XYZ file of C-alpha atoms in Angstrom:
456
model
C 227.186 331.700 61.147
C 223.548 332.830 61.127
C 221.766 333.039 64.459
C 218.805 330.742 65.072
C 215.532 332.178 66.360
C 214.354 331.876 69.943
C 210.635 331.088 70.176
C 208.956 331.291 73.582
C 205.614 329.649 74.312
C 203.670 331.141 77.226
C 201.001 328.593 78.123
C 203.029 325.750 76.648
C 200.802 323.286 78.511
C 198.302 323.690 75.651
C 200.203 320.705 74.306
C 198.237 319.789 71.179
C 198.174 323.391 69.958
C 201.859 323.851 70.830
C 202.712 320.599 68.989
C 201.018 321.864 65.814
C 202.915 325.169 65.879
C 206.282 323.593 66.720
C 205.724 320.915 64.065
C 205.108 323.645 61.465
C 208.128 325.671 62.631
C 210.609 322.789 62.576
C 209.655 321.857 59.006
C 210.852 325.270 57.774
C 214.622 325.158 57.070
C 215.279 328.704 58.306
C 213.624 327.910 61.654
C 214.689 324.291 62.156
C 217.534 325.189 64.532
C 215.314 327.258 66.806
C 215.460 327.249 70.576
C 211.956 326.438 71.813
C 211.428 327.917 75.282
C 208.377 326.373 76.959
C 206.762 328.112 79.921
C 203.712 327.015 81.920
C 202.518 327.230 85.516
C 201.403 323.565 85.493
C 204.542 321.413 85.956
C 202.916 318.229 84.664
C 201.611 319.826 81.467
C 204.977 321.565 80.973
C 206.837 318.267 81.272
C 204.415 316.588 78.843
C 204.966 319.396 76.342
C 208.742 319.056 76.629
C 208.447 315.329 75.893
C 206.430 316.120 72.761
C 208.859 318.805 71.502
C 211.908 316.606 72.014
C 210.245 313.742 70.128
C 209.301 316.115 67.294
C 212.940 317.250 67.100
C 214.113 313.629 67.004
C 211.494 312.591 64.429
C 212.406 315.434 62.059
C 216.150 315.121 62.682
C 216.643 318.870 63.174
C 219.014 320.837 65.407
C 216.375 322.638 67.454
C 216.420 322.357 71.237
C 213.817 322.683 73.957
C 214.055 324.477 77.302
C 211.434 324.574 80.067
C 210.606 327.385 82.475
C 208.172 328.055 85.279
C 209.324 331.703 85.418
C 207.727 333.819 82.682
C 210.352 336.575 82.463
C 213.246 334.106 82.299
C 211.496 332.257 79.474
C 211.145 335.529 77.548
C 214.792 336.671 77.764
C 216.073 337.222 74.226
C 212.949 335.899 72.520
C 212.346 336.742 68.867
C 208.778 335.411 68.847
C 206.367 334.948 71.748
C 203.444 332.568 71.203
C 200.711 333.000 73.803
C 198.022 330.351 74.320
C 196.301 330.001 77.678
C 192.877 329.970 79.247
C 192.814 331.838 82.541
C 190.649 329.927 85.005
C 190.351 326.898 82.715
C 187.227 324.851 82.185
C 186.806 324.551 85.948
C 185.978 326.787 87.608
C 185.724 329.719 85.199
C 184.094 328.353 82.041
C 181.553 326.497 84.170
C 180.775 329.769 85.994
C 180.399 331.674 82.704
C 177.707 329.210 81.611
C 175.927 328.202 84.803
C 175.370 331.636 86.369
C 173.688 333.162 83.252
C 171.600 329.997 82.893
C 169.885 330.849 86.204
C 168.558 333.957 84.456
C 167.403 332.008 81.416
C 170.355 333.330 79.369
C 171.776 330.487 77.275
C 175.100 330.514 75.414
C 176.942 328.281 72.954
C 180.676 329.140 73.272
C 180.885 332.251 75.521
C 184.559 333.008 74.848
C 184.357 336.097 72.631
C 181.304 338.246 73.321
C 178.310 338.167 75.654
C 178.629 338.021 79.425
C 180.950 335.019 79.067
C 183.276 336.894 76.725
C 183.265 339.986 78.947
C 184.233 337.931 82.011
C 186.911 336.065 80.087
C 188.343 339.401 78.934
C 188.465 340.710 82.510
C 190.282 337.549 83.619
C 192.683 337.409 80.687
C 193.870 340.913 79.791
C 195.819 341.552 83.045
C 197.892 338.426 82.330
C 198.574 339.553 78.754
C 199.609 342.966 80.078
C 202.035 341.226 82.461
C 203.619 339.459 79.468
C 203.920 342.848 77.719
C 205.721 344.265 80.786
C 208.210 341.403 80.737
C 208.673 341.665 76.959
C 209.500 345.383 77.197
C 212.110 344.497 79.824
C 213.830 341.495 78.203
C 212.770 341.205 74.514
C 211.314 344.550 73.394
C 211.600 343.801 69.659
C 209.942 340.377 69.830
C 206.654 339.798 68.024
C 203.775 338.485 70.125
C 201.630 335.908 68.320
C 198.522 335.908 70.456
C 196.117 332.965 70.224
C 193.968 333.789 73.265
C 190.239 334.554 73.413
C 188.500 336.975 73.587
C 190.811 337.886 70.685
C 189.405 341.326 69.779
C 189.212 342.518 73.408
C 192.751 341.257 74.063
C 194.275 342.835 70.949
C 192.525 346.156 71.629
C 193.593 346.183 75.300
C 197.242 345.459 74.451
C 197.411 348.191 71.818
C 195.717 350.613 74.239
C 198.131 350.127 77.132
C 201.290 348.847 75.405
C 201.312 350.441 71.933
C 205.026 349.662 71.449
C 204.517 345.892 71.656
C 204.670 344.282 68.223
C 201.642 342.020 68.309
C 199.148 340.175 66.166
C 196.095 338.196 67.222
C 195.742 334.950 65.294
C 192.721 332.762 64.599
C 192.093 330.071 61.996
C 188.494 330.951 61.140
C 189.211 332.792 57.862
C 191.193 330.014 56.199
C 189.167 327.292 57.955
C 185.799 328.583 56.729
C 187.145 329.087 53.201
C 188.032 325.376 53.158
C 184.550 324.477 54.463
C 182.860 326.499 51.722
C 185.061 324.977 49.019
C 184.036 321.558 50.362
C 180.344 322.553 50.347
C 180.675 323.417 46.629
C 182.882 320.405 45.773
C 185.704 322.676 44.636
C 189.455 322.351 45.326
C 190.472 324.855 48.000
C 193.606 325.682 45.981
C 191.390 327.166 43.246
C 189.583 329.557 45.616
C 190.442 333.256 45.924
C 188.988 335.384 48.717
C 189.352 338.663 50.546
C 187.962 339.028 54.036
C 187.706 341.871 56.558
C 185.934 342.802 59.778
C 186.652 341.974 63.407
C 187.686 338.644 64.882
C 184.831 336.124 64.612
C 182.810 338.642 62.616
C 184.785 339.093 59.432
C 183.043 338.669 56.097
C 184.292 337.485 52.712
C 184.077 340.620 50.594
C 185.061 338.407 47.636
C 184.800 334.648 47.347
C 185.769 333.411 43.891
C 186.811 330.364 41.854
C 189.631 330.395 39.319
C 188.457 329.399 35.845
C 190.474 327.448 33.236
C 191.149 330.684 31.313
C 192.620 332.343 34.437
C 189.627 334.563 35.162
C 187.665 334.358 38.436
C 183.982 333.668 38.986
C 181.937 334.972 41.944
C 180.821 331.993 44.070
C 178.173 333.764 46.135
C 175.297 332.821 43.770
C 176.431 329.175 43.959
C 176.505 329.230 47.769
C 173.002 330.707 48.014
C 171.669 328.214 45.453
C 173.309 325.261 47.228
C 171.745 326.348 50.528
C 168.273 326.866 49.075
C 168.414 323.496 47.323
C 169.544 321.710 50.501
C 173.019 320.768 49.190
C 174.788 323.013 51.682
C 175.947 323.088 54.372
C 177.451 319.611 54.311
C 178.078 317.845 57.624
C 181.325 319.156 59.106
C 183.717 317.894 61.774
C 181.134 318.301 64.527
C 177.654 316.874 63.858
C 176.260 318.916 66.779
C 176.940 322.097 64.773
C 175.093 322.041 61.419
C 176.196 325.541 60.306
C 172.779 326.793 59.177
C 172.965 330.194 60.901
C 175.707 331.523 58.634
C 173.992 330.447 55.443
C 170.806 332.134 56.596
C 172.748 335.352 57.296
C 174.300 335.113 53.810
C 170.825 335.223 52.256
C 169.969 338.340 54.291
C 173.210 340.370 54.289
C 174.748 339.143 51.033
C 178.072 338.074 52.585
C 179.351 334.987 54.412
C 180.792 335.387 57.905
C 184.076 333.678 58.773
C 183.334 332.278 62.241
C 181.139 329.250 62.845
C 177.366 329.253 63.236
C 177.559 328.218 66.885
C 179.696 331.296 67.587
C 177.727 333.690 65.400
C 174.380 332.684 66.937
C 175.370 334.308 70.248
C 176.839 337.498 68.738
C 173.415 338.630 67.494
C 169.905 338.939 68.997
C 168.182 336.767 66.392
C 168.769 333.098 67.082
C 168.899 332.135 70.781
C 165.681 333.083 72.575
C 164.329 331.427 75.708
C 160.785 331.830 74.434
C 161.540 330.374 70.993
C 162.684 326.737 71.164
C 161.575 326.463 67.532
C 164.559 328.634 66.510
C 167.000 326.365 68.345
C 165.466 323.432 66.483
C 165.305 325.143 63.087
C 168.937 326.263 63.068
C 170.381 323.358 65.064
C 171.954 325.706 67.612
C 174.157 323.741 70.051
C 173.534 325.301 73.476
C 176.330 324.703 76.024
C 178.592 323.528 73.190
C 181.859 324.802 74.632
C 181.581 322.940 77.968
C 180.879 319.749 75.997
C 184.041 320.308 73.954
C 186.076 320.999 77.094
C 184.964 317.735 78.692
C 185.693 315.789 75.495
C 189.090 317.445 75.140
C 190.088 316.700 78.746
C 189.082 313.069 78.276
C 190.879 312.789 74.926
C 194.052 314.296 76.350
C 194.426 311.558 78.973
C 194.937 308.950 76.262
C 196.850 311.332 74.010
C 199.397 312.245 76.692
C 200.150 308.582 77.337
C 200.433 307.866 73.615
C 202.917 310.720 73.123
C 204.948 309.572 76.122
C 205.291 305.996 74.868
C 205.786 306.838 71.161
C 209.272 306.685 69.649
C 208.288 309.128 66.915
C 205.621 311.782 66.577
C 204.552 312.216 62.971
C 204.019 315.788 61.857
C 201.480 317.169 59.421
C 201.364 320.800 58.335
C 198.625 322.682 60.196
C 196.620 325.653 58.891
C 197.907 328.020 61.609
C 199.704 331.191 60.488
C 202.427 331.215 63.169
C 205.243 329.468 61.288
C 204.513 331.443 58.122
C 204.868 334.709 60.070
C 208.089 333.604 61.747
C 209.566 332.425 58.455
C 208.713 335.682 56.659
C 210.107 337.884 59.431
C 213.242 335.754 59.767
C 214.031 335.307 56.057
C 212.323 338.295 54.435
C 210.362 335.942 52.165
C 206.920 337.620 52.006
C 203.610 336.005 52.923
C 200.036 337.138 53.498
C 198.096 336.237 56.628
C 194.844 337.347 58.251
C 195.722 339.056 61.514
C 194.012 340.950 64.309
C 195.613 344.374 64.709
C 194.733 347.927 65.748
C 192.562 349.358 62.998
C 194.472 352.611 62.383
C 192.240 353.411 59.404
C 192.464 350.045 57.614
C 188.662 349.720 57.738
C 187.444 353.295 57.427
C 183.868 352.577 58.522
C 185.019 351.251 61.944
C 186.651 353.127 64.878
C 190.360 353.760 64.427
C 191.324 352.306 67.822
C 189.333 349.058 67.648
C 190.875 345.673 66.781
C 190.186 344.531 63.219
C 190.936 341.336 61.299
C 192.414 342.171 57.900
C 194.892 340.777 55.347
C 198.455 341.568 56.412
C 201.694 341.457 54.444
C 204.521 339.864 56.445
C 208.211 340.245 55.625
C 211.439 341.282 57.346
C 209.757 344.523 58.442
C 207.124 342.601 60.415
C 203.349 342.549 60.108
C 201.885 345.229 57.840
C 198.084 345.475 57.707
C 196.484 346.334 54.353
C 193.910 349.005 53.552
C 190.291 347.894 53.097
C 188.241 351.126 53.076
C 184.536 351.144 53.982
C 182.724 347.859 54.539
C 179.198 347.485 53.114
C 176.926 349.465 55.486
C 174.922 346.456 56.703
C 178.163 344.697 57.740
C 179.504 347.825 59.430
C 176.244 348.191 61.386
C 176.289 344.595 62.651
C 179.990 344.680 63.530
C 179.552 347.904 65.508
C 177.128 346.147 67.869
C 179.997 343.837 68.859
C 182.584 346.610 68.982
C 180.397 348.434 71.539
C 180.812 345.518 73.971
C 184.532 345.155 73.258
C 185.178 348.873 73.718
C 183.381 349.098 77.060
C 185.215 346.008 78.354
C 188.553 347.541 77.339
C 187.537 350.877 78.911
C 186.682 349.031 82.145
C 190.116 347.383 82.160
C 192.131 350.487 81.308
C 190.297 352.859 83.665
C 189.513 350.220 86.345
C 185.943 351.501 86.223
C 183.619 348.733 87.388
C 180.551 350.507 85.971
C 181.781 349.900 82.431
C 181.450 346.136 83.021
C 177.726 346.668 83.498
C 177.624 348.976 80.479
C 179.321 346.315 78.334
C 176.727 343.714 79.363
C 173.887 346.178 78.700
C 175.143 346.706 75.137
C 175.571 343.020 74.346
C 173.050 342.106 71.596
C 172.147 338.627 72.877
C 172.015 339.575 76.583
C 169.855 342.651 75.889
C 167.452 340.614 73.749
C 166.800 338.207 76.640
C 167.085 340.194 79.901
C 165.873 343.532 81.252
C 168.207 346.082 82.848
C 167.649 344.916 86.433
C 168.340 341.319 85.429
C 171.502 342.320 83.574
C 172.729 344.230 86.642
C 172.037 341.298 88.950
C 173.653 338.830 86.540
C 176.863 340.876 86.386
C 176.808 341.129 90.210
C 176.554 337.355 90.469
C 179.306 336.718 87.915
C 181.724 339.112 89.607
C 181.110 337.442 92.962
C 181.363 333.930 91.546
C 184.689 334.609 89.781
C 186.238 336.206 92.859
C 190.030 336.085 92.802
C 190.169 335.160 89.110
C 189.343 338.798 88.388
C 191.584 341.850 88.960
C 191.117 343.344 92.425
C 189.177 346.426 91.249
C 186.513 344.230 89.606
C 186.061 341.616 92.320
C 183.289 343.232 94.287
C 179.873 343.585 92.704
C 177.601 346.601 93.200
C 175.805 344.606 95.913
C 179.002 343.901 97.827
C 180.293 347.388 97.197
C 177.102 348.973 98.566
C 177.278 346.819 101.666
């Protein structure tokens, strides 16, 4: 009798996300008998997640079973797949710190989870915990595949491949497929008729092709239609969040010739062009939602209170297919049935115009052999140039983590496009000092003291 997979969730208290993945997994026949091992440090969230998984199993009538753990290594024993989803330091205190301390310097952010001083600090907090998972995986499930859904995605993926090259890992995001659906909607076209190819780094990948299948089977380039729709005011259409009108990306399309895969509110803080303390007119023109991520956190926390109670009292939990890649990857590895996903992996020459050791987001073939990135070659030079500005920050953050060299934290902040456009070098140094002090024990020991404290 065929063995069923064991799927471990580290950070299983991210209940809504976990529910979507488990719901997808249990609807695939080859995975429907899986053991779902849930691990979280928050006992209440862990118990709530177990309630949800057991109701999903009952609703779908499958033979899967759930187990709960507070001990990470025990949860990982014998795992075939390890899904990681957590936010070290949570909304309070760490996200609040990442926004409020820079604000004292006049440095405003929108999301602060990927790049900028917020992304750097989140990387410093997060990577040591991912490395600890890698240690445990090497000990108790060395062949398992890590499906990593944690930000800052590119910094995390790079840091894992740097220190634990034997770990089979992929960083997963939904921006590529999510944006493709948005653009199809903007052009009133069925998503199923769209063909695209995207490459770059996480949150700064670009559609190298974006096409529509014609009745005769040929494909038509949609870039002229997107530019025309934007210039005529038909795009972007209002999306799921009215605070985020998505104008930044369309403007960049008209200047670089390609559409970026991550949202306008993210992209605005990865570049020096859009958020300027002295230019409120730009904030107005592009509808840039400052402090957007804290707003979402507060809304999410509030929404979860009602959601948790609803799940607890429900007899059944209905399941819709999500757009996440996790179940597709697991199914392909487990059955050998091939699929294509967009994954974050070590470059290794896939994109020849970017450093070989950086983390890139490229199409990957998945089958029984695992995740196999595909070759892209050189990106257009203007895309390569912009992406490199972000890679500089990622690389210096990873170097800081690997070498435990505090100075590289300051170097990373100095190289950040948005930070450097707003602050001078003394301000950047003082801001990093203040952030390191404010985060305290959330950071690894070597990073906890700022230059000020260190000098004293």
